Coordinates of C-alpha atoms in Angstrom, one line a residue:
M249 CA -10.9 4.6 -8.7
L250 CA -10.1 8.2 -9.3
F251 CA -7.2 9.5 -7.3
R252 CA -6.9 13.2 -6.5
S253 CA -5.3 15.3 -3.8
N254 CA -3.1 17.8 -5.6
Q255 CA -2.8 19.0 -9.3
V256 CA -3.1 15.4 -10.6
R257 CA -6.3 13.5 -11.3
A258 CA -5.5 9.8 -12.1
R259 CA -7.3 6.5 -12.2
V260 CA -5.9 3.4 -10.4
L261 CA -7.2 -0.1 -11.1
V262 CA -7.1 -3.2 -9.0
G263 CA -5.6 -5.4 -11.7
G264 CA -2.0 -4.2 -11.8
D265 CA -2.5 -1.3 -14.3
L266 CA -2.8 2.4 -13.8
W267 CA -3.8 5.8 -15.3
W268 CA -6.4 4.8 -17.9
D269 CA -10.1 3.8 -18.4
P270 CA -10.1 0.3 -19.9
V271 CA -13.8 0.5 -20.7
G272 CA -13.6 3.6 -22.8
Q273 CA -9.9 2.9 -23.8
T274 CA -9.0 6.5 -22.8
P275 CA -6.2 8.1 -20.8
Y276 CA -6.8 9.2 -17.3
Y277 CA -3.7 11.1 -16.0
E278 CA -4.9 14.7 -16.1
V279 CA -2.3 17.4 -15.3
P280 CA -3.1 20.0 -14.2
I281 CA -6.5 19.3 -12.9
G282 CA -9.2 21.0 -14.9
S283 CA -7.0 21.4 -18.0
G284 CA -8.6 18.4 -19.8
K285 CA -5.1 17.4 -20.9
N286 CA -3.6 14.0 -20.1
S287 CA 0.1 13.1 -19.9
I288 CA 0.0 9.3 -19.7
F289 CA -2.3 6.7 -21.3
S290 CA -1.5 3.7 -19.2
G291 CA 1.1 1.9 -17.0
A292 CA 1.6 -1.4 -15.1
L293 CA 4.1 -3.6 -13.3
W294 CA 5.9 -6.4 -15.2
I295 CA 7.7 -9.3 -13.4
G296 CA 9.5 -12.3 -14.8
G297 CA 12.1 -15.0 -14.1
F298 CA 12.8 -18.8 -14.4
D299 CA 11.8 -21.5 -11.9
Q300 CA 14.1 -24.3 -10.9
A301 CA 12.9 -26.4 -13.8
G302 CA 13.9 -23.7 -16.2
Q303 CA 10.4 -22.6 -17.0
L304 CA 9.9 -18.9 -17.7
K305 CA 7.1 -17.3 -15.6
V306 CA 5.9 -13.8 -16.2
A307 CA 3.2 -11.5 -14.9
A308 CA 2.4 -8.3 -16.8
Q309 CA -0.4 -6.1 -18.0
T310 CA -1.0 -3.8 -20.9
Y311 CA -4.4 -3.0 -22.5
R312 CA -6.7 -6.0 -21.5
Q313 CA -7.2 -6.8 -25.2
S314 CA -10.2 -9.1 -25.6
G315 CA -10.4 -9.3 -21.8
S316 CA -6.7 -10.4 -21.3
N317 CA -5.5 -10.2 -17.8
D318 CA -2.7 -11.4 -15.5
F319 CA -3.8 -9.9 -12.1
W320 CA -6.8 -10.1 -9.9
G321 CA -7.8 -8.6 -6.6
G322 CA -7.2 -10.1 -3.2
P323 CA -4.6 -11.9 -0.9
I324 CA -3.4 -15.4 -1.7
N325 CA -4.5 -18.5 0.2
T326 CA -1.8 -21.2 0.7
S327 CA -3.7 -23.6 2.9
S328 CA -3.6 -26.3 0.2
G329 CA 0.1 -25.9 -0.3
T330 CA -0.4 -24.2 -3.7
P331 CA -1.1 -20.4 -4.0
S332 CA -4.7 -19.9 -4.9
I333 CA -7.7 -17.6 -4.3
D334 CA -11.4 -18.2 -4.6
N335 CA -13.8 -16.1 -6.6
A336 CA -15.6 -14.8 -3.5
T337 CA -12.3 -13.4 -2.1
C338 CA -11.4 -11.9 -5.5
D339 CA -14.8 -10.2 -5.6
A340 CA -14.5 -8.9 -2.0
Y341 CA -11.1 -7.3 -2.7
D342 CA -12.0 -5.9 -6.1
K343 CA -12.0 -2.5 -4.4
F344 CA -9.8 0.2 -2.9
W345 CA -9.3 1.6 0.7
P346 CA -8.7 5.3 0.5
I347 CA -7.5 7.1 3.7
I348 CA -6.6 10.7 4.5
R349 CA -3.8 11.4 6.9
K350 CA -5.8 14.1 8.6
E351 CA -8.7 11.8 9.5
V352 CA -6.2 9.5 11.1
S353 CA -4.5 12.3 13.1
D354 CA -7.8 13.6 14.2
F355 CA -8.8 10.1 15.4
V356 CA -5.5 9.7 17.3
A357 CA -6.1 13.2 18.9
G358 CA -9.4 11.9 20.3
G359 CA -11.8 12.4 17.4
E360 CA -14.4 9.9 16.1
A361 CA -13.3 7.0 13.9
T362 CA -14.4 7.5 10.3
N363 CA -15.8 4.7 8.3
E364 CA -12.5 4.4 6.5
I365 CA -10.7 3.8 9.9
K366 CA -13.4 1.4 11.1
T367 CA -13.3 -0.8 7.9
W368 CA -9.5 -0.7 7.4
P369 CA -8.4 -4.2 6.2
G370 CA -5.6 -4.7 8.7
N371 CA -5.8 -8.5 8.9
G372 CA -5.9 -11.4 6.5
D373 CA -8.1 -14.5 7.2
I374 CA -5.6 -17.0 8.6
S375 CA -8.3 -19.7 8.4
K376 CA -8.0 -19.4 4.6
G377 CA -4.2 -19.6 4.7
E378 CA -3.8 -15.9 4.2
L379 CA -1.0 -13.9 6.0
P380 CA -2.2 -12.5 9.3
L381 CA -1.2 -8.9 8.6
L382 CA -2.5 -7.2 5.6
A383 CA -2.9 -3.4 5.2
P384 CA -0.4 -1.6 7.5
F385 CA -1.7 -0.4 10.9
F386 CA -0.4 0.9 14.2
D387 CA -1.0 -1.9 16.7
A388 CA -1.7 0.1 19.9
D389 CA -2.1 -3.0 22.2
N390 CA 0.5 -5.1 20.2
N391 CA -1.8 -8.1 19.8
G392 CA -1.5 -8.4 16.0
V393 CA -5.2 -7.8 15.5
Y394 CA -6.6 -4.6 14.0
D395 CA -9.2 -3.0 16.2
Y396 CA -9.8 0.7 16.1
N397 CA -11.6 0.5 19.4
A398 CA -8.3 -0.5 21.0
G399 CA -6.6 2.5 19.5
D400 CA -5.3 0.9 16.3
Y401 CA -5.2 3.0 13.2
P402 CA -4.0 3.0 9.5
Y403 CA -0.3 3.4 9.8
F404 CA 0.7 6.9 9.0
L405 CA 3.8 7.7 11.1
L406 CA 2.3 10.7 13.0
T407 CA 5.0 11.2 15.6
G408 CA 8.7 10.5 15.9
D409 CA 11.1 9.3 13.3
Y410 CA 11.4 6.1 11.3
G411 CA 13.7 3.4 12.7
T412 CA 17.1 2.4 11.3
N413 CA 17.8 -1.0 9.9
T414 CA 20.5 -2.5 12.1
T415 CA 21.9 -4.5 9.2
T416 CA 22.1 -1.7 6.6
G417 CA 22.4 1.3 8.9
K418 CA 19.7 3.0 6.7
V419 CA 16.4 4.5 7.7
E420 CA 13.6 1.8 7.3
C421 CA 10.2 3.0 6.2
N422 CA 8.6 0.3 4.2
D423 CA 5.5 -0.8 6.1
Y424 CA 3.8 2.5 6.5
L425 CA 1.3 4.7 4.7
F426 CA 2.4 8.0 3.1
G427 CA 1.1 11.2 1.6
D428 CA -1.7 13.5 2.5
K429 CA -4.0 10.9 0.9
S430 CA -3.3 7.3 0.3
I431 CA -5.2 4.6 -1.6
W432 CA -4.4 1.0 -0.6
W433 CA -5.3 -2.3 -2.4
V434 CA -4.0 -5.8 -2.9
F435 CA -3.8 -8.1 -6.0
N436 CA -2.2 -11.3 -7.1
D437 CA -1.3 -13.3 -10.2
V438 CA -3.0 -16.6 -9.3
G439 CA -6.7 -15.7 -9.5
N440 CA -7.4 -17.2 -13.0
I441 CA -5.7 -18.2 -16.2
K442 CA -3.3 -15.6 -17.3
T443 CA -4.3 -14.4 -20.7
E444 CA -2.0 -11.3 -21.0
T445 CA 1.3 -13.2 -21.0
S446 CA 0.0 -16.9 -21.3
S447 CA 2.3 -17.7 -18.4
D448 CA 1.8 -20.0 -15.5
P449 CA 1.3 -18.2 -12.2
I450 CA 4.3 -17.1 -10.2
G451 CA 2.4 -16.9 -6.9
L452 CA 2.8 -13.2 -6.2
E453 CA 0.8 -11.2 -3.7
I454 CA 1.2 -7.5 -4.2
R455 CA 0.0 -4.9 -1.6
A456 CA -0.1 -1.5 -3.3
Q457 CA -0.6 2.1 -2.3
A458 CA -0.9 5.3 -4.4
F459 CA -0.3 8.6 -2.6
S460 CA 0.4 12.2 -3.1
F461 CA 1.0 15.5 -1.3
K462 CA -0.7 18.8 -1.6
T463 CA 2.1 21.4 -1.6
S464 CA 3.0 24.8 -3.1
N465 CA 6.0 23.4 -5.1
E466 CA 6.9 20.8 -7.7
I467 CA 5.7 18.0 -5.4
N468 CA 2.1 19.2 -6.1
F469 CA 2.5 17.8 -9.6
M470 CA 3.7 14.3 -8.5
T471 CA 2.1 11.0 -7.6
F472 CA 3.9 8.1 -5.9
Y473 CA 3.3 4.3 -5.8
K474 CA 4.7 1.8 -3.4
Y475 CA 4.4 -2.0 -3.8
Q476 CA 5.1 -4.7 -1.2
I477 CA 5.6 -7.8 -3.4
I478 CA 5.5 -11.2 -1.6
N479 CA 6.4 -14.5 -3.2
R480 CA 3.7 -16.8 -1.7
S481 CA 4.9 -19.8 -3.7
S482 CA 7.5 -22.4 -2.7
D483 CA 9.4 -21.9 -5.9
V484 CA 12.7 -20.1 -6.4
L485 CA 12.7 -17.7 -9.4
D486 CA 16.1 -17.1 -10.9
S487 CA 17.2 -14.2 -13.3
T488 CA 14.2 -12.2 -12.1
Y489 CA 13.4 -8.7 -13.2
F490 CA 10.8 -6.2 -11.9
G491 CA 9.7 -3.6 -14.5
V492 CA 7.6 -0.5 -14.8
W493 CA 5.8 -0.3 -18.2
C494 CA 4.4 2.9 -19.5
D495 CA 2.5 4.1 -22.5
P496 CA 3.1 7.8 -22.2
D497 CA 0.6 9.7 -24.4
L498 CA 1.8 13.3 -23.7
G499 CA -1.2 15.3 -24.8
N500 CA -1.2 14.5 -28.5
A501 CA 0.1 10.9 -28.6
A502 CA 1.5 11.0 -32.2
D503 CA 4.4 13.4 -31.7
D504 CA 6.3 12.0 -28.6
L505 CA 10.0 11.2 -28.0
V506 CA 11.3 9.2 -25.0
G507 CA 14.6 9.0 -23.1
C508 CA 16.1 8.2 -19.8
D509 CA 18.6 9.5 -17.2
V510 CA 20.7 6.6 -15.9
G511 CA 21.9 8.3 -12.7
L512 CA 18.5 9.5 -11.7
G513 CA 16.8 6.2 -12.6
L514 CA 14.3 8.2 -14.6
G515 CA 12.5 7.4 -17.8
F516 CA 10.6 10.2 -19.5
V517 CA 8.7 11.5 -22.5
Y518 CA 8.8 14.9 -24.2
N519 CA 7.3 16.4 -27.2
G520 CA 8.9 16.1 -30.6
D521 CA 8.4 19.7 -31.5
P522 CA 7.7 23.0 -29.7
D523 CA 3.9 22.9 -30.3
D524 CA 1.9 19.9 -29.0
D525 CA -0.9 20.5 -31.4
G526 CA -4.4 19.0 -31.8
G527 CA -7.4 19.0 -29.5
S528 CA -5.6 16.7 -26.9
G529 CA -2.3 18.6 -27.1
Y530 CA -0.8 21.0 -24.6
G531 CA 0.1 23.6 -27.1
L532 CA 3.4 25.7 -27.1
N533 CA 6.1 24.8 -24.6
P534 CA 4.6 21.4 -23.8
P535 CA 5.4 19.6 -20.5
A536 CA 7.6 16.5 -19.9
V537 CA 6.6 13.6 -17.7
G538 CA 8.7 10.9 -16.2
I539 CA 8.7 7.9 -13.9
D540 CA 11.5 7.5 -11.3
F541 CA 12.5 4.0 -10.1
F542 CA 13.2 5.2 -6.5
Q543 CA 13.4 1.7 -4.9
G544 CA 14.0 -1.7 -6.5
P545 CA 14.3 -5.3 -5.4
L546 CA 17.0 -6.6 -3.0
A547 CA 20.1 -7.7 -4.8
D548 CA 21.6 -11.1 -4.3
P549 CA 24.3 -11.1 -1.7
N550 CA 27.9 -11.0 -3.0
D551 CA 26.8 -10.7 -6.7
G552 CA 29.8 -8.4 -7.3
I553 CA 27.6 -5.6 -8.9
D554 CA 27.1 -2.0 -7.8
N555 CA 23.3 -2.4 -8.1
N556 CA 22.4 1.0 -6.7
K557 CA 25.2 2.8 -8.5
D558 CA 26.6 4.5 -5.3
G559 CA 30.2 3.3 -5.9
V560 CA 30.0 0.5 -3.3
I561 CA 29.8 -3.2 -4.3
D562 CA 28.0 -5.8 -2.2
E563 CA 26.8 -3.6 0.6
P564 CA 24.3 -5.1 3.1
G565 CA 20.7 -4.7 1.9
E566 CA 21.7 -3.3 -1.5
Q567 CA 18.8 -2.5 -3.7
I568 CA 18.7 -2.6 -7.5
I569 CA 17.6 0.6 -9.2
M570 CA 16.8 1.0 -12.9
S571 CA 19.2 -1.4 -14.7
R572 CA 17.4 -1.4 -18.2
F573 CA 15.5 1.1 -20.3
V574 CA 13.8 -0.1 -23.5
Y575 CA 11.4 1.6 -25.8
Y576 CA 9.1 0.0 -28.4
V577 CA 6.5 1.1 -31.0
N578 CA 2.8 0.4 -31.3
T579 CA 3.2 -2.1 -34.2
N580 CA 2.7 -5.9 -34.2
N581 CA 4.9 -8.6 -35.7
V582 CA 8.1 -6.5 -35.7
P583 CA 11.1 -7.1 -33.4
N584 CA 10.7 -3.6 -31.8
G585 CA 6.9 -3.8 -31.5
N586 CA 4.2 -4.9 -29.1
P587 CA 4.9 -8.1 -27.1
N588 CA 2.6 -11.1 -27.6
T589 CA 4.2 -14.2 -26.2
T590 CA 5.6 -15.0 -22.7
D591 CA 9.1 -14.7 -24.1
D592 CA 8.4 -11.3 -25.5
Y593 CA 7.7 -9.8 -22.1
Y594 CA 10.9 -11.2 -20.7
E595 CA 12.9 -10.0 -23.7
Y596 CA 12.0 -6.5 -22.9
L597 CA 12.4 -6.9 -19.2
S598 CA 16.0 -8.2 -19.7
G599 CA 16.9 -5.5 -22.3
S600 CA 16.6 -7.4 -25.6
W601 CA 14.5 -7.1 -28.7
L602 CA 11.7 -9.5 -29.4
D603 CA 13.9 -11.5 -31.8
G604 CA 16.5 -12.0 -29.0
L605 CA 19.1 -9.6 -30.4
P606 CA 20.7 -7.4 -27.8
I607 CA 20.1 -3.7 -27.7
T608 CA 23.1 -1.8 -29.1
Y609 CA 24.2 1.7 -28.4
G610 CA 23.3 4.5 -30.9
G611 CA 21.0 4.8 -33.9
D612 CA 17.9 2.6 -33.7
G613 CA 19.3 0.3 -31.0
R614 CA 19.6 -2.5 -33.5
G615 CA 22.9 -1.6 -35.2
G616 CA 21.4 0.7 -37.8
G617 CA 20.6 4.4 -38.2
S618 CA 22.6 7.5 -37.3
G619 CA 25.3 7.0 -34.6
A620 CA 24.9 3.2 -34.4
T621 CA 27.8 1.4 -32.8
G622 CA 26.8 -2.3 -32.6
T623 CA 28.0 -2.3 -28.9
P624 CA 25.5 -3.9 -26.5
C625 CA 24.1 -1.6 -23.9
N626 CA 21.5 -1.5 -21.1
Y627 CA 19.9 1.9 -21.6
M628 CA 18.3 3.4 -24.7
F629 CA 18.4 7.2 -25.4
P630 CA 20.3 8.2 -22.2
D631 CA 21.8 11.3 -23.8
N632 CA 25.1 11.7 -22.0
T633 CA 24.1 10.0 -18.7
D634 CA 25.3 6.4 -19.4
P635 CA 28.8 6.2 -17.8
N636 CA 29.8 3.4 -20.2
F637 CA 29.6 5.6 -23.3
S638 CA 30.9 9.1 -24.1
T639 CA 28.8 9.9 -27.1
P640 CA 25.3 11.3 -26.4
W641 CA 22.4 9.3 -27.7
T642 CA 18.9 10.5 -28.0
M643 CA 16.0 9.9 -30.4
V644 CA 16.9 13.3 -32.0
T645 CA 20.6 12.4 -32.5
A646 CA 19.4 9.0 -34.0
N647 CA 17.1 10.9 -36.4
L648 CA 14.1 8.9 -35.2
Q649 CA 10.7 10.4 -35.8
P650 CA 8.3 11.3 -33.0
D651 CA 5.6 8.7 -32.7
D652 CA 3.3 6.9 -30.2
M653 CA 5.9 5.4 -27.9
R654 CA 6.0 2.9 -25.1
W655 CA 8.8 2.3 -22.6
L656 CA 9.9 -0.2 -20.0
Q657 CA 12.4 0.5 -17.2
S658 CA 13.4 -2.6 -15.2
A659 CA 15.5 -3.7 -12.3
G660 CA 17.4 -7.0 -12.2
T661 CA 18.6 -9.6 -12.1
F662 CA 18.1 -11.2 -8.7
T663 CA 16.8 -14.4 -7.2
L664 CA 13.3 -14.4 -5.9
Q665 CA 13.2 -16.7 -2.9
P666 CA 10.0 -18.4 -1.5
G667 CA 8.4 -16.1 1.0
A668 CA 10.7 -13.2 -0.1
I669 CA 9.3 -9.7 0.4
N670 CA 10.5 -6.9 -2.0
Y671 CA 9.5 -3.3 -2.1
I672 CA 9.2 -1.3 -5.3
T673 CA 8.6 2.5 -5.1
T674 CA 8.0 4.7 -8.1
G675 CA 7.0 8.2 -8.7
V676 CA 5.5 10.1 -11.6
I677 CA 7.1 13.5 -12.1
W678 CA 5.6 16.3 -14.2
Q679 CA 7.0 19.7 -15.2
R680 CA 6.3 22.4 -17.8
T681 CA 8.4 25.3 -19.0
T682 CA 7.1 28.7 -20.0
A683 CA 9.8 29.2 -22.6
G684 CA 12.5 27.2 -24.4
G685 CA 10.5 24.3 -25.8
P686 CA 10.3 20.6 -24.9
L687 CA 14.0 20.2 -23.8
A688 CA 13.5 23.0 -21.3
S689 CA 10.7 21.0 -19.8
V690 CA 13.0 18.0 -19.6
S691 CA 15.6 20.1 -17.7
L692 CA 12.9 21.2 -15.2
L693 CA 11.7 17.6 -14.9
K694 CA 15.2 16.4 -13.9
L695 CA 15.5 19.2 -11.3
A696 CA 12.1 18.2 -9.9
D697 CA 13.1 14.6 -9.8
Q698 CA 16.1 15.4 -7.6
K699 CA 13.7 16.9 -5.1
A700 CA 11.5 13.8 -5.4
Q701 CA 14.5 11.6 -4.7
A702 CA 15.3 13.8 -1.7
I703 CA 11.9 13.3 -0.1
F704 CA 12.0 9.6 -0.9
D705 CA 15.4 9.4 0.9
N706 CA 13.7 11.1 3.8
C707 CA 10.9 8.5 3.9
F708 CA 8.5 11.0 2.3
K709 CA 8.6 13.3 5.3
I710 CA 7.9 16.7 4.0
L711 CA 7.6 19.9 6.0
D712 CA 4.7 19.7 8.5
G713 CA 5.0 23.3 9.5
P714 CA 4.5 24.5 13.1
D715 CA 1.3 23.5 15.0
A716 CA -1.3 26.1 15.7
P717 CA -1.3 27.6 19.2
D718 CA -4.3 27.6 21.5
L719 CA -6.2 30.9 21.2
A720 CA -7.6 32.5 24.4
I721 CA -9.9 35.5 24.0
R722 CA -10.7 38.0 26.7
E723 CA -13.3 40.8 26.2
G724 CA -12.3 44.4 27.1
D725 CA -13.8 47.8 26.6
R726 CA -14.5 47.9 22.9
K727 CA -11.7 45.4 22.3
L728 CA -10.8 41.8 22.3
I729 CA -7.5 40.6 23.8
L730 CA -6.2 37.5 22.0
S731 CA -3.6 35.4 23.8
L732 CA -1.6 32.9 21.7
E733 CA -0.7 30.1 24.1
N734 CA 1.9 27.4 23.6
V735 CA 0.8 24.1 25.1
A736 CA 2.4 20.8 25.8
N737 CA 3.0 18.4 22.9
K738 CA 2.7 21.1 20.3
K739 CA 5.5 22.4 18.0
V740 CA 4.8 26.1 17.8
E741 CA 7.5 28.6 18.7
L742 CA 10.0 25.9 19.2
Y743 CA 9.4 24.6 15.7
N744 CA 12.6 23.7 13.9
E745 CA 12.6 21.3 10.9
V746 CA 15.1 20.3 8.2
D747 CA 13.8 20.6 4.7
A748 CA 15.0 17.4 2.9
V749 CA 14.3 19.0 -0.5
I750 CA 17.1 21.5 0.1
P751 CA 20.3 19.8 -1.2
K752 CA 23.1 19.2 1.2
A753 CA 25.6 20.6 -1.3
V754 CA 25.1 23.7 -3.5
Q755 CA 27.2 25.1 -6.2
N756 CA 29.1 28.3 -5.4
A757 CA 30.3 31.2 -7.5
T758 CA 33.6 29.6 -8.3
G759 CA 32.0 26.4 -9.7
G760 CA 32.7 24.3 -6.6
F761 CA 30.3 23.1 -4.0
D762 CA 29.6 24.2 -0.5
T763 CA 28.1 21.8 2.1
L764 CA 25.1 23.1 4.0
T765 CA 24.6 22.3 7.7
D766 CA 21.3 21.0 8.9
A767 CA 20.7 24.5 10.5
E768 CA 21.1 26.1 7.1
R769 CA 18.6 23.6 5.6
S770 CA 16.1 24.2 8.4
Y771 CA 13.0 26.3 8.9
T772 CA 12.3 27.9 12.3
F773 CA 9.3 29.7 13.7
Q774 CA 9.0 33.4 13.0
G775 CA 5.6 34.6 14.0
Y776 CA 1.9 34.6 13.7
K777 CA -0.7 35.9 11.2
I778 CA -4.2 36.4 12.6
Y779 CA -7.2 36.5 10.3
Q780 CA -10.8 37.4 10.8
V781 CA -12.9 35.0 8.7
A782 CA -16.4 35.3 7.3
D783 CA -17.7 32.1 8.9
A784 CA -16.8 28.6 10.1
T785 CA -16.6 27.2 6.6
V786 CA -13.5 29.2 5.7
S787 CA -10.3 27.1 5.6
D788 CA -6.6 28.0 5.4
A789 CA -6.8 27.6 1.7
D790 CA -9.1 30.7 1.6
V791 CA -7.0 33.2 3.5
N792 CA -6.0 35.1 0.4
D793 CA -9.6 35.5 -0.7
I794 CA -10.6 39.0 0.6
S795 CA -14.3 38.0 0.5
K796 CA -13.7 35.3 3.1
A797 CA -10.7 36.4 5.2
K798 CA -9.0 39.6 6.4
L799 CA -5.5 39.8 7.9
I800 CA -6.0 41.8 11.2
A801 CA -2.7 41.3 12.9
Q802 CA 0.9 40.0 12.4
V803 CA 2.7 39.1 15.5
R804 CA 6.4 38.2 16.1
S805 CA 7.1 35.1 18.0
E806 CA 8.3 36.9 21.1
E807 CA 5.0 38.8 21.3
H808 CA 2.2 36.8 23.1
T809 CA -0.8 39.1 23.1
S810 CA -2.4 41.5 20.6
E811 CA -5.2 43.9 21.5
L812 CA -7.7 44.4 18.8

């Protein structure tokens, strides 16, 4: 399904992979829309660990070579005691459920239910052994059954704030929909024989949503992905990793370099020279694109590790962020090439080469090349962001040539318990400089990623802006008197909202940092602009088009009438 609501046009697929067309074997992550240029070829989730008998189980996806596949649509049935799904259910869930926030808010305000609201898959079929709750919904009558006629609706949080987890003390916002537009779907790894990894099934049910925001800043070039991953089997999986795999063809795929930022949890690709040439290339000052691992699996209690790198060990509800970053090349039968066996996928997830050798810091990561140390490490090409090493390491310092790259960023290890629910949230960040070449785009990318992290930390609550007032019109002698009226339950002149994108600390002129108060990070209401429009089809996006709209008055907030 094509996914578009801002400056990105991307394809999502039911079977665990993203951003490409498997039929035409072509990329489909176009940024900006209308440019005809793609920044990513493909991506997917990888998961792996060992059951109690010591058997390795993995679920992953790459290119569906010769029909290979590890994931299928639909929720899992456990009525027989073993996770399963029949062909009819797979076929029924081989689809997506797109939903727009505004159609939900209009419905809640008293409007008609759209077809998307009426057909929202809020419930599983418990007669088949499915879980009773499926796609997230607001349960107006609290009976556990989705029914839009009772006031239930797809669960965007339209009012109020997200609750706080009493155990962790942190804001909890997992079981909601996000963005101006969201696409929801569900898939599993038990629907058939797994021909991508040749692994036995794990028993995973994965509820996914892709979403984005239409804004006037860097967020307009981002897309986000949230996965609720449920272990529907009765097996414990030890030494488990969740990973995000990416084949990042940045315009021209043959001249790419990759790297990571450990503190940001960011993997990224940038061009190997100042000109991304060729028909598919971006040209001079090409962009950089990255994937941020915002939210990872829950760490095992008392594991003695600072899994989220905040300086606190074994805190309640601690999540694992990016703990490995590995790259490999598009070549077969070499230790740093394409994976083929079950073991291969897990080697990359756990930060090793396909021959089992550990990744070592510097050079080519195998103890050779410029700057090689032979010291095992967890992150390849982190520049100067790996706190365990003082010498910067990039593909440039290692004298590695630009090529058609792949990368995997993973989070682990942890124990996946039966019935466990984990949430994985990622985002694709895109930025392009106008001068300074590829590394200038990387710098912009990292700044944009910090803003993305801020809105994730704020549960993806971006500025709503004030509500529109009610407009009353009285006719006078050759004039109209417009009254802008504040009404109950509207945030108009009393509007005040903290912008989570504005950092809490900013650098001052002396090189230190000043802490901003919430008031200093907030927007308040200032006044009104009143437009005369050509007809009822004109929207707020058209107000700067003089053929469609004309600014006729600008009114301060303390003024309530304007005679025209």
